[in-house]
Short mmCIF file of C-alpha atoms in Angstrom, two decimals:
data_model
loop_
_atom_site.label_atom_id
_atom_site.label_comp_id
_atom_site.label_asym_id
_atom_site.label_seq_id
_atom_site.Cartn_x
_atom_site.Cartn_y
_atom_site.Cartn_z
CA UNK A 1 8.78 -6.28 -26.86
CA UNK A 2 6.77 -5.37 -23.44
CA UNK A 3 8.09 -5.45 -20.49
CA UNK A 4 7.36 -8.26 -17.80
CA UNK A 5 4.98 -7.46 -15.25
CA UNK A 6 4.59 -7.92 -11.63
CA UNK A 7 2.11 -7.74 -8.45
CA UNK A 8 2.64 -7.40 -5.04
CA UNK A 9 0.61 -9.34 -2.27
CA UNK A 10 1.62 -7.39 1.08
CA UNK A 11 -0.39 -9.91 3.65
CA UNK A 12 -0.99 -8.58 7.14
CA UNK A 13 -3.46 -7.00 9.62
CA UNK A 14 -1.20 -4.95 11.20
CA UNK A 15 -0.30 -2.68 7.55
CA UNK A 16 -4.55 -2.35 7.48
CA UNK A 17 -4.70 -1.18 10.92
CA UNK A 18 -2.46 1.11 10.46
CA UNK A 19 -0.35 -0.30 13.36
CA UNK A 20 2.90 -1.34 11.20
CA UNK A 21 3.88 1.57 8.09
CA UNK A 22 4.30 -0.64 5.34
CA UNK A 23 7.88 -0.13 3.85
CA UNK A 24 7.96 -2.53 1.43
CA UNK A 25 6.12 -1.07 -1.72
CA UNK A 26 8.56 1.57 -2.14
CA UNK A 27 11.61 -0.36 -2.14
CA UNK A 28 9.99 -2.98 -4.47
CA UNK A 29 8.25 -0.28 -6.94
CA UNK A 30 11.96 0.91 -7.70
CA UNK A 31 13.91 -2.26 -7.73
CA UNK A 32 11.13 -3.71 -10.22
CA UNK A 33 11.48 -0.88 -12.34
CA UNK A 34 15.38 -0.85 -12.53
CA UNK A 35 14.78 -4.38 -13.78
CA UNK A 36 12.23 -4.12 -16.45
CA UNK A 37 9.68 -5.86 -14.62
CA UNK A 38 7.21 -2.73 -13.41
CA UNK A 39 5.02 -3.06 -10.68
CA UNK A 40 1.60 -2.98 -11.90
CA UNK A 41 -0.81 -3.49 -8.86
CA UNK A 42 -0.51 -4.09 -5.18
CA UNK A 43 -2.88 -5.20 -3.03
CA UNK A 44 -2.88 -5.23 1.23
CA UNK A 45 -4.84 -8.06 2.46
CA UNK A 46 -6.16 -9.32 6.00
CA UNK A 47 -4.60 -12.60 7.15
CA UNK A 48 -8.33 -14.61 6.52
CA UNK A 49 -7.39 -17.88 4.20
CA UNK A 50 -10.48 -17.84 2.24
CA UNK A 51 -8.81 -13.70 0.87
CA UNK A 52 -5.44 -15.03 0.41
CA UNK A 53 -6.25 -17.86 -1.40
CA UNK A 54 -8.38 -16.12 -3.30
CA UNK A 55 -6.32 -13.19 -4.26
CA UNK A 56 -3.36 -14.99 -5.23
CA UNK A 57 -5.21 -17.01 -7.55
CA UNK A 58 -6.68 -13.95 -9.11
CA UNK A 59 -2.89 -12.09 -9.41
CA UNK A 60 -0.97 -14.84 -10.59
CA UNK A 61 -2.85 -16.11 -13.46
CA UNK A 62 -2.77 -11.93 -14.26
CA UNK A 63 0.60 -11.14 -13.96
CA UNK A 64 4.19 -12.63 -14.74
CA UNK A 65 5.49 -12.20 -11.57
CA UNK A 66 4.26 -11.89 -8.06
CA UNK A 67 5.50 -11.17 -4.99
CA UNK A 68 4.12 -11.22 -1.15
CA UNK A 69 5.59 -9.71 1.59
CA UNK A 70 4.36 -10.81 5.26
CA UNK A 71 3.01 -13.68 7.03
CA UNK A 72 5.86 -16.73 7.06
CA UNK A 73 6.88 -16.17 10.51
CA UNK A 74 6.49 -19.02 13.35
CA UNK A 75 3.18 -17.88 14.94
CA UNK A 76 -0.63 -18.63 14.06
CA UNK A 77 -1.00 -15.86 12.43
CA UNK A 78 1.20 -16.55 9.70
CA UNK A 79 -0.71 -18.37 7.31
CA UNK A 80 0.79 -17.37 4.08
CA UNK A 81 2.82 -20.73 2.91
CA UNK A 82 -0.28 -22.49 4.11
CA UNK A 83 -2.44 -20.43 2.20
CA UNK A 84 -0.13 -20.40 -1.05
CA UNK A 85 -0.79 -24.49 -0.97
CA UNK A 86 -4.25 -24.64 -0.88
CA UNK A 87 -4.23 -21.83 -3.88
CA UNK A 88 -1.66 -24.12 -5.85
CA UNK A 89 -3.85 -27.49 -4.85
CA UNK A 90 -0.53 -28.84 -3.56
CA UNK A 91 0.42 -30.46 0.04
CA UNK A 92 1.69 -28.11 2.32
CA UNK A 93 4.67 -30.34 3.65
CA UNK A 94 8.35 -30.34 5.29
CA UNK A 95 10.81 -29.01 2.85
CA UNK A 96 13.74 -31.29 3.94
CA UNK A 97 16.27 -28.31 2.32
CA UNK A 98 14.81 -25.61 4.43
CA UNK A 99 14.47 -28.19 7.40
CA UNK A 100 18.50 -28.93 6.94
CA UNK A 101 19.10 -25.37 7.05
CA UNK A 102 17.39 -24.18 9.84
CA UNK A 103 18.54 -27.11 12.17
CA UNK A 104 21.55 -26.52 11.54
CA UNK A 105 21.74 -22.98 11.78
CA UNK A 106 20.00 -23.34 15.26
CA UNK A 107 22.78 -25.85 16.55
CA UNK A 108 25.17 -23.23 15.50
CA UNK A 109 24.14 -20.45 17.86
CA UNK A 110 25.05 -19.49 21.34
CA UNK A 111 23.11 -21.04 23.72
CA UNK A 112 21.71 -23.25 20.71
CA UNK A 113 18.14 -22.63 20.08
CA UNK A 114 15.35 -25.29 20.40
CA UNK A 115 13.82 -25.65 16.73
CA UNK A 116 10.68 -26.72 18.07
CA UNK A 117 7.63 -27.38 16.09
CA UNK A 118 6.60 -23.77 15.86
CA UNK A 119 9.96 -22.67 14.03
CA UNK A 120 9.37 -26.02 11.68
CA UNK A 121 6.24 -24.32 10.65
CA UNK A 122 9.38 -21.41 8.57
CA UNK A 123 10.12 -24.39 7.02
CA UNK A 124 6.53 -26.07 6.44
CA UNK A 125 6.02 -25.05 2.04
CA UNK A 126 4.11 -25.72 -0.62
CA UNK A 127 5.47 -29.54 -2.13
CA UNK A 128 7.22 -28.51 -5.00
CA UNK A 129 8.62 -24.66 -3.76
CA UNK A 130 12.17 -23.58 -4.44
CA UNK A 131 13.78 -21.80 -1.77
CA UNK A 132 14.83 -18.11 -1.60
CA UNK A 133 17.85 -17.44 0.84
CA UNK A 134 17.26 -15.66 3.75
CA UNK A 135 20.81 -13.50 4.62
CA UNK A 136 19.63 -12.10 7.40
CA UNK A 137 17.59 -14.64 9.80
CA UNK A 138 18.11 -17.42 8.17
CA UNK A 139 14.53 -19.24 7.33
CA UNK A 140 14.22 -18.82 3.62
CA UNK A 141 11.03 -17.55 1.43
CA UNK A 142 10.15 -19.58 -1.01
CA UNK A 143 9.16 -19.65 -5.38
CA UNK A 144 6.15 -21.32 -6.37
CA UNK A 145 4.60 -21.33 -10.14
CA UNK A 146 5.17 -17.53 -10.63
CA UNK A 147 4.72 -16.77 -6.80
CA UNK A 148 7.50 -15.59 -4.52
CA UNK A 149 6.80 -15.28 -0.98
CA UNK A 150 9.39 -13.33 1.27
CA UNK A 151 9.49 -12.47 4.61
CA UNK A 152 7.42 -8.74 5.73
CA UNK A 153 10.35 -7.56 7.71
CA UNK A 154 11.86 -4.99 5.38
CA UNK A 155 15.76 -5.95 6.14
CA UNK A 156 14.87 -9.62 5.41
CA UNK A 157 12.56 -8.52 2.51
CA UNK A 158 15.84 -6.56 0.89
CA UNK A 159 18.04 -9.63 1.49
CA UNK A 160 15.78 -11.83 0.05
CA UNK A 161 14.72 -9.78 -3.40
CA UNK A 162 18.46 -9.45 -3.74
CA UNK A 163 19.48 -12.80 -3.99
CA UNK A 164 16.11 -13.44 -5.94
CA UNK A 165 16.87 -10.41 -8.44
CA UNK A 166 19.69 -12.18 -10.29
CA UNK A 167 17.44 -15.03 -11.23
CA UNK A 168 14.19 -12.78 -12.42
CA UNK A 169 13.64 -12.57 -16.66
CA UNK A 170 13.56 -8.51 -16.56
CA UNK A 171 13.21 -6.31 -19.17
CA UNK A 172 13.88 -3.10 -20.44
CA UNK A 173 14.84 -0.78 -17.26
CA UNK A 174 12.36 1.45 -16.47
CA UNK A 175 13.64 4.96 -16.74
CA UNK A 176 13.14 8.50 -14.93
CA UNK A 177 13.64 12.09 -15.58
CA UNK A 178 12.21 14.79 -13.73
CA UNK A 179 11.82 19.35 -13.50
CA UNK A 180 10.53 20.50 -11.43
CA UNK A 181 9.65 24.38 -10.63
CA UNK A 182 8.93 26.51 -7.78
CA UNK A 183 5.75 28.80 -7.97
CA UNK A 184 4.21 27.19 -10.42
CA UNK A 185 0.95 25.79 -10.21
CA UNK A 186 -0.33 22.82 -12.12
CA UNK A 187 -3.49 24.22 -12.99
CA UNK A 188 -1.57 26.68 -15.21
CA UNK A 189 0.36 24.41 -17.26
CA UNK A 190 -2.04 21.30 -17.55
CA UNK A 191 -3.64 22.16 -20.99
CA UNK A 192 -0.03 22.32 -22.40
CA UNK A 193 1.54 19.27 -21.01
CA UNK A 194 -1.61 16.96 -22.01
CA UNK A 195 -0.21 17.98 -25.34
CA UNK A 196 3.17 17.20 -24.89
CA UNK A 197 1.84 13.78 -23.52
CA UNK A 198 -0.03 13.36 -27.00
CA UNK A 199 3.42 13.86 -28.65
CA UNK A 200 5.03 11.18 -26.61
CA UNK A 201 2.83 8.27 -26.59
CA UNK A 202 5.71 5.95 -25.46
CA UNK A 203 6.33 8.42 -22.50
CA UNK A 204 4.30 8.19 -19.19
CA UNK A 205 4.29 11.89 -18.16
CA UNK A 206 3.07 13.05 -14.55
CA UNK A 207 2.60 15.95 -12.60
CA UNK A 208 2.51 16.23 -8.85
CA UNK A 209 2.04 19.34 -6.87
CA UNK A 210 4.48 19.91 -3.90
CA UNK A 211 3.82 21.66 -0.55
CA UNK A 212 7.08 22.84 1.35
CA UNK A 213 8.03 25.23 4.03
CA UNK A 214 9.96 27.32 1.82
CA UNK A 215 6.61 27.45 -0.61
CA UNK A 216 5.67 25.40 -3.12
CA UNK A 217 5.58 24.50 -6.92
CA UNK A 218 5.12 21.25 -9.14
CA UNK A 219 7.35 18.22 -10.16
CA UNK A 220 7.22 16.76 -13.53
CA UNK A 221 8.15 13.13 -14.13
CA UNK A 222 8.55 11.41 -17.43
CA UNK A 223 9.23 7.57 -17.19
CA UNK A 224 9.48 4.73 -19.66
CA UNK A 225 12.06 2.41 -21.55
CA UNK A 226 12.84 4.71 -24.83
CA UNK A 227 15.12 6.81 -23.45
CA UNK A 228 15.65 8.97 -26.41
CA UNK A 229 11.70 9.56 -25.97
CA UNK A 230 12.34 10.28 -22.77
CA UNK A 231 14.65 13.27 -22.94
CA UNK A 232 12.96 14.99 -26.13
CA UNK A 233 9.47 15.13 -23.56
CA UNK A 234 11.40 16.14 -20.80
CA UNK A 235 12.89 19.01 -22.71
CA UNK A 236 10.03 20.01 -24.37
CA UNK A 237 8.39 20.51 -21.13
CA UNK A 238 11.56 22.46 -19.73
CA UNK A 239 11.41 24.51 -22.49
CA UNK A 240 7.66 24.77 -21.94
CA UNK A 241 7.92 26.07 -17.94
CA UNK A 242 11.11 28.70 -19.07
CA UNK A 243 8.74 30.25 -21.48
CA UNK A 244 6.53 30.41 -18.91
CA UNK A 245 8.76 32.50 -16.88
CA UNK A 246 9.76 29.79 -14.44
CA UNK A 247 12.94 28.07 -13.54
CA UNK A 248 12.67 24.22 -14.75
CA UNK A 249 15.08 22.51 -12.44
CA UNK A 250 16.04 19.28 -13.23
CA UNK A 251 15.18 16.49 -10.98
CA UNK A 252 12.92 15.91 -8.26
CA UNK A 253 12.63 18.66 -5.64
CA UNK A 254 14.56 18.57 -2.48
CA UNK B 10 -23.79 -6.39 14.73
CA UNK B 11 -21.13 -6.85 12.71
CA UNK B 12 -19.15 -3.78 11.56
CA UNK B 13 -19.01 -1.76 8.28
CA UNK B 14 -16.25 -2.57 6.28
CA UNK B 15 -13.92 -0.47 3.86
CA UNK B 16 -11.75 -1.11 0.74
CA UNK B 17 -9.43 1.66 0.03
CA UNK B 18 -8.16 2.14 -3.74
CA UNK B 19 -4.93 4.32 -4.04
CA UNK B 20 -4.61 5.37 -7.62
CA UNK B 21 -1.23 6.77 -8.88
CA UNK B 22 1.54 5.35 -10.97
CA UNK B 23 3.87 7.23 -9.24
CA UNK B 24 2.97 5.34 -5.72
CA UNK B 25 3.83 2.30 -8.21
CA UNK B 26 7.26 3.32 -9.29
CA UNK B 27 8.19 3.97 -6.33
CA UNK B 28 8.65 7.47 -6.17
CA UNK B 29 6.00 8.66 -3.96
CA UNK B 30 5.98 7.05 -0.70
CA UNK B 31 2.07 6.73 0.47
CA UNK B 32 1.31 8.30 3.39
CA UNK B 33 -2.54 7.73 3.31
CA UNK B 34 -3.25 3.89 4.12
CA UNK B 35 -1.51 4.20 7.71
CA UNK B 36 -3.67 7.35 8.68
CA UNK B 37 -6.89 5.70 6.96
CA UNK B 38 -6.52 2.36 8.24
CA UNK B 39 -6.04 3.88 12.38
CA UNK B 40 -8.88 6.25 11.53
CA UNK B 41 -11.33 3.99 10.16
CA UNK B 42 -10.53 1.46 12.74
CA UNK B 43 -10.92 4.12 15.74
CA UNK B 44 -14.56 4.52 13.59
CA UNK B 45 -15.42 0.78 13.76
CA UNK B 46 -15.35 0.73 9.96
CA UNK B 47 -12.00 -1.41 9.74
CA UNK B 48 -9.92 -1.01 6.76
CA UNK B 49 -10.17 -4.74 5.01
CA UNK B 50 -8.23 -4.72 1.66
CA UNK B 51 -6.33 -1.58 0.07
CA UNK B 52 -5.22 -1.53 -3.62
CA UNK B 53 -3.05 0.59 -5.65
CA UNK B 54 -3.43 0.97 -8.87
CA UNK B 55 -1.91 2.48 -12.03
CA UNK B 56 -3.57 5.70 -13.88
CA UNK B 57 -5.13 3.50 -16.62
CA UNK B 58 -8.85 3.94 -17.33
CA UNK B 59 -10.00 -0.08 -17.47
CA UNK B 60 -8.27 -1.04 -14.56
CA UNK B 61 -9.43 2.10 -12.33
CA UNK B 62 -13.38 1.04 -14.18
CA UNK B 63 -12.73 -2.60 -13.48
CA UNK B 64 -11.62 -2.18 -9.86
CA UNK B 65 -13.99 0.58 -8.09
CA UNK B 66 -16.89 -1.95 -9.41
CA UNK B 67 -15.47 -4.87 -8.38
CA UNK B 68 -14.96 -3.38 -4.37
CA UNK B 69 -17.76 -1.33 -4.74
CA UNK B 70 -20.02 -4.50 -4.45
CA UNK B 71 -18.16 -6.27 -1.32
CA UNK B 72 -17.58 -3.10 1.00
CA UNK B 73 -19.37 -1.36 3.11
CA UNK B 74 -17.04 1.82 1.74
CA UNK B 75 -14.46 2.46 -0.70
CA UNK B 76 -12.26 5.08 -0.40
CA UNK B 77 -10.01 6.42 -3.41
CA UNK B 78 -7.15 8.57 -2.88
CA UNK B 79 -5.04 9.95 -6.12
CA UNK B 80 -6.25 11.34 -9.60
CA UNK B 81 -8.15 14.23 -8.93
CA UNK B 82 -5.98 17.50 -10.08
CA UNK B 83 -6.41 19.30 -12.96
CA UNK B 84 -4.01 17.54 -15.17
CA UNK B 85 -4.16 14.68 -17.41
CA UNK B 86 -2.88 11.77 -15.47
CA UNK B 87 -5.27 12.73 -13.01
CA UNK B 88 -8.61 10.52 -14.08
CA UNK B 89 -9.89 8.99 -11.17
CA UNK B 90 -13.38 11.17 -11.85
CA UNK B 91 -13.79 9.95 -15.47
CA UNK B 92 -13.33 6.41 -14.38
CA UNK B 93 -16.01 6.32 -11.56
CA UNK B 94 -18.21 8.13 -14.09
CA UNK B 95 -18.07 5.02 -15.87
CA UNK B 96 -17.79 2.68 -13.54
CA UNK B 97 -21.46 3.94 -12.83
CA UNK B 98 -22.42 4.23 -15.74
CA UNK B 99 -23.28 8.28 -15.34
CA UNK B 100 -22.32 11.31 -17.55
CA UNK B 101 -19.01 13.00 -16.23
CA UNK B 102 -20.00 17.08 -16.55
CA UNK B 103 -19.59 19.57 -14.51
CA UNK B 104 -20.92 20.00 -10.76
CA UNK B 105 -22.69 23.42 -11.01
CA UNK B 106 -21.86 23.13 -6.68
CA UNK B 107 -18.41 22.53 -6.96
CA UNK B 108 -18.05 25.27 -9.90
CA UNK B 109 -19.23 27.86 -7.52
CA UNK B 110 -17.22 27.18 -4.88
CA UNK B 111 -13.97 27.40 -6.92
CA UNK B 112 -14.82 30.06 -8.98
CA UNK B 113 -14.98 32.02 -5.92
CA UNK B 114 -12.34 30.99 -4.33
CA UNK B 115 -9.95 31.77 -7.64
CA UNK B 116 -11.76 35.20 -7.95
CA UNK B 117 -10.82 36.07 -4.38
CA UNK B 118 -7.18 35.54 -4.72
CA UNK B 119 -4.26 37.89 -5.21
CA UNK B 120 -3.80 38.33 -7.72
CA UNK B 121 -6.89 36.24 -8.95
CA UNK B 122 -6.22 32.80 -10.64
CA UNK B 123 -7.96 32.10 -13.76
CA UNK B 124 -10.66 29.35 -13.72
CA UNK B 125 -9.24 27.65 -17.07
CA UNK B 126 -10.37 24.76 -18.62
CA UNK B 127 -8.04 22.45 -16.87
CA UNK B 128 -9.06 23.80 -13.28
CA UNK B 129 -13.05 23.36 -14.37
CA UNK B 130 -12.01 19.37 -14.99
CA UNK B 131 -11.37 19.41 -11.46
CA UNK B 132 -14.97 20.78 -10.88
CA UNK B 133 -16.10 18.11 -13.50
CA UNK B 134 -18.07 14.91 -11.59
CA UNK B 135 -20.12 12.42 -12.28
CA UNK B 136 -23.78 12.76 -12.22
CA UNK B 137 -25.01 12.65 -9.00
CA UNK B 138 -22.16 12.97 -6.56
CA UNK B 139 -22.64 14.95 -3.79
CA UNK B 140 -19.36 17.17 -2.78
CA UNK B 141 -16.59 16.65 0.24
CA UNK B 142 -15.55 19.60 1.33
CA UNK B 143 -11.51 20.50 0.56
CA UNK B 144 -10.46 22.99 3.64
CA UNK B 145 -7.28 23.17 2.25
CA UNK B 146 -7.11 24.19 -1.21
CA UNK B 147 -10.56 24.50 -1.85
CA UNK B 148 -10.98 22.07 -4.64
CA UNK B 149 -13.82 19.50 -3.56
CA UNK B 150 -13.90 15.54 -3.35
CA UNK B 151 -17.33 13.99 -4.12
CA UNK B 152 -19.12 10.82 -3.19
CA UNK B 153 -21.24 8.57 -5.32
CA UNK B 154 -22.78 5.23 -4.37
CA UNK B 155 -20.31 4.07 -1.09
CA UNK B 156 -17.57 5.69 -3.27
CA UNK B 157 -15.90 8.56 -1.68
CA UNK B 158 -12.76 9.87 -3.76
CA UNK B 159 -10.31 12.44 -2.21
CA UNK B 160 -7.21 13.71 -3.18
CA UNK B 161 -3.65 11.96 -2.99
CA UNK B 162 -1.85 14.98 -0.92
CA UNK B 163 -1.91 13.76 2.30
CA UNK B 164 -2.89 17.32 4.13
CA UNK B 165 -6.04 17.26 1.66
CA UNK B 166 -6.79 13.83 1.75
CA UNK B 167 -6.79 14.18 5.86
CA UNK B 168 -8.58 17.55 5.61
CA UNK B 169 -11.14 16.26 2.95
CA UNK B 170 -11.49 12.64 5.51
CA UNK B 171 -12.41 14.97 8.82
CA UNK B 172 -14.69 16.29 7.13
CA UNK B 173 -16.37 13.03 5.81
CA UNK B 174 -16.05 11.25 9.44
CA UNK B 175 -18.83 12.53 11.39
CA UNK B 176 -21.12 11.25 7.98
CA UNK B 177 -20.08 8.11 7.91
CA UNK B 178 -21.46 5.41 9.80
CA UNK B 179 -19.43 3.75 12.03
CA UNK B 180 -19.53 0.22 14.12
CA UNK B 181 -18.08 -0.75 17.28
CA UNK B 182 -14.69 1.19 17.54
CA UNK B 183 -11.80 -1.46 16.96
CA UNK B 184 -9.27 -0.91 20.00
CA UNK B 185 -5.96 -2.14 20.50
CA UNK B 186 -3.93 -3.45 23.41
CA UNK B 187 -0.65 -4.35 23.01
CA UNK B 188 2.76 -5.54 24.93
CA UNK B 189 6.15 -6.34 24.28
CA UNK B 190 8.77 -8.45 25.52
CA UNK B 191 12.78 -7.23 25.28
CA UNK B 192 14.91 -10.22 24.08
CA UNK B 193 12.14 -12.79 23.54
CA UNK B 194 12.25 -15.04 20.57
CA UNK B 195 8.85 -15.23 18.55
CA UNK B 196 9.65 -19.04 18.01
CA UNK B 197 9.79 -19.57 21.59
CA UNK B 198 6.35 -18.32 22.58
CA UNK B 199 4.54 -19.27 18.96
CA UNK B 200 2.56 -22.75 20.69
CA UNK B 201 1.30 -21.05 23.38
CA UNK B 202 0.39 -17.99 22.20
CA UNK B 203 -1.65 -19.94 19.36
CA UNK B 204 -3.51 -21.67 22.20
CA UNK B 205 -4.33 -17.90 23.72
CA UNK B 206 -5.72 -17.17 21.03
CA UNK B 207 -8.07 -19.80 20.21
CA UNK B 208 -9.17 -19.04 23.81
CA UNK B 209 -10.10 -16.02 22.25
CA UNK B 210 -11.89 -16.38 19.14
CA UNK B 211 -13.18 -12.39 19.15
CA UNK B 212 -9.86 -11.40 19.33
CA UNK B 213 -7.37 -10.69 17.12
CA UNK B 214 -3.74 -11.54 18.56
CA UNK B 215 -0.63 -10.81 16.27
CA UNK B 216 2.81 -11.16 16.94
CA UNK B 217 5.26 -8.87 15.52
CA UNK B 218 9.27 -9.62 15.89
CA UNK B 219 11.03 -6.28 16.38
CA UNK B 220 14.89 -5.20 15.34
CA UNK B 221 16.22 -2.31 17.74
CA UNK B 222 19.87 -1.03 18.22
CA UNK B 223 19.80 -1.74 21.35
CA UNK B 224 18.33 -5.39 20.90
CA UNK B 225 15.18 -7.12 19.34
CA UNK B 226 12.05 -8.36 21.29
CA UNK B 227 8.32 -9.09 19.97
CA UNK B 228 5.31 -7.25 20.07
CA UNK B 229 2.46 -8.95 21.13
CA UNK B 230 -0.72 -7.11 19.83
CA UNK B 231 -4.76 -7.54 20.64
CA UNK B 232 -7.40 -5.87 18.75
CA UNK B 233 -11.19 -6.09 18.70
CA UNK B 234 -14.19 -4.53 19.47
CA UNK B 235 -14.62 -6.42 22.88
CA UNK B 236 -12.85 -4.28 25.34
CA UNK B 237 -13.38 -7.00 28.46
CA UNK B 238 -11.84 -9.67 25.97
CA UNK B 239 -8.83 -7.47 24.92
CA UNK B 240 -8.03 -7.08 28.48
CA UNK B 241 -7.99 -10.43 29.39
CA UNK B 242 -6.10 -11.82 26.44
CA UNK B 243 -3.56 -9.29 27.16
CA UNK B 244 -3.50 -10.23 30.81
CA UNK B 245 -3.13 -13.87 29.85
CA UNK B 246 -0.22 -13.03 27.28
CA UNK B 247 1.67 -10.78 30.12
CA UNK B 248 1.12 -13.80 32.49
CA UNK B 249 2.76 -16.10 29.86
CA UNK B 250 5.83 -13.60 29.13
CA UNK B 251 6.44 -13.38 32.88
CA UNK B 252 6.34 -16.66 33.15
CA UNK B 253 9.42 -17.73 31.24
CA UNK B 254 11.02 -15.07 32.67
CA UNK B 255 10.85 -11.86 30.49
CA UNK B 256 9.30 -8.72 31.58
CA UNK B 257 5.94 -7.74 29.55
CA UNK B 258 6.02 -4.15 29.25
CA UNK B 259 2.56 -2.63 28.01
CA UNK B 260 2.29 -0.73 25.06
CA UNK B 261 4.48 -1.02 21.61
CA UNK B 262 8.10 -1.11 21.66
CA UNK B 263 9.88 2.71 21.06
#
């Protein structure tokens, strides 16, 4: 059985211009793995309608699962739920749950805050979206088709996967082992380890040099769902790197 | 004029899985916009030959520049080279320029590193692409077409980019202004900022809610190529903040 598959939509001009250090891909890359549902492709678009509407049309008919991170907040430029009803052909509407919620969470605070037209606009969707709960803030994300749209802010993001996660058809956990060794260059031991990749078809096996104060050296990282797979490659290339002369260290260096 | 545009393609699994954070879209994206070639889509991609074929041709033909970072060591998860080959249609073989240079450079060390097979892939090109120049470890990126590939280490990658910059051309620099308000609620200011900015149709306003220890605030950010414009968007913005009250302070939030 394969695995599930996923995409992730981070919308916003501020992770292109380099202004805001997107922080989002790394925490979702992981989580997706731990639940059998790898991330396959992301892709960092400008808030333009014509892009977003376009891409997520493209991603979702490709993958199971997609995600976007960015874009539902209460100014102009956040055009994502907008954007995610024109590329479902739906009405982009009042969802009277998310409208309940947010009232009455505003009522609640201390002085109570005005939910004025802009903050409706958190709870303006796509007809037909299921809410995600919002821990943090509040306004909830929202499921569409295969779509799930959460908030950019990476503590909101978190709360949101979270109580998403539960409710997501994974499959088998991704898995990691890793050596690594100190003085040793890649360009030495490349030849061998394509070979040890041809032995372990099922294993994804990759090599990444490493640059620290205290010198250098290489980390190798074998990843997939057959475990058993997994630690006969990750031996074999131990075994491989001590032969060489090296230590082989196991896991990723420090 | 309009500007140049560029698409940058990050190709790894391991940016994927999570375990390598990227460091190369922020530093692109800031450079390319101080260059007036703003960054307009990034992707990242898994090491798998059709999807690395399938995407440089697809953003090949709808920027100004692609950029590819990832792929290009001498092991075998690193295929970027291969694919672009393809993508172009061109023989992948070896760049009798780039051979040179790191045969001599693997001679000169101490002791000397032998120029192996796996090391020559890394020498190995497609037909036709001219060489970017690695100060760091020698080992050259190429360009072909409005592809230029570099390496995923992010002191090579920068290294290998200074050295493309004064080649490429540029546009109108893309500059930023930006201010931020301690204690001020996005929601509150969302209506009137929206009518700021369709005051200012060349400029690109964003609004950015931040989360500090010491308190929350938003970030109130202008950027375009039309510095008179900037100015007086921001002016108008500041004059907005002030009056309900809160003090615009120029600049980001620390």
């Amino acid at each position: 059985m394969t695995n599930p598959t996923a995409c992730l939509l981070i919308i916003g001009n501020e992770v292109l211009s380099g202004r805001t250090k997107d922080a989002n891909l790394q925490f979702l890359g992981t989580r997706l793995g731990e639940l059998g549902i790898p991330l396959r492709e992301v892709r960092v678009i400008p808030d333009v309608p014509d892009v977003i509407v376009d891409t997520v049309n493209a991603v979702r008919a490709r993958f199971t699962y997609v995600f976007t991170t960015g874009g539902i907040g209460p100014t102009h430029d956040d055009i994502t739920a907008e954007c995610i009803a024109r590329a479902f052909g739906v009405p982009w509407e009042q969802h009277p749950e998310a409208m309940a919620l947010m009232a009455a969470d505003y009522a609640r605070r201390d002085p109570p805050v005005e939910f004025n037209a802009a903050r409706q606009r958190m709870a303006t969707m796509p007809r037909g979206a299921t809410l995600i709960a919002n821990p943090v803030s509040v306004a909830p994300g929202f499921i569409i088709g295969n779509v799930h749209v959460m908030a950019g802010v990476p503590r909101i993001m978190q709360g949101m996967f979270e109580q998403l996660a539960p409710t997501l058809k994974g499959g088998t956990p991704v898995q990691m082992r890793a050596v690594h060794a100190h003085g040793l260059l890649e360009g030495r031991i490349a030849e061998e380890l394509g070979q040890i990749q041809k032995r372990f078809p099922a294993v994804e096996i990759g090599s990444y040099p490493y640059y620290r104060e205290a010198g250098g050296g290489v980390a190798l990282v074998a990843k997939g769902t057959d475990v058993a797979a997994l630690e006969a490659a990750v031996a074999e290339i131990a075994a491989f790197v001590a032969g060489l002369g090296f230590e082989p260290v196991s896991g990723e260096p420090k």
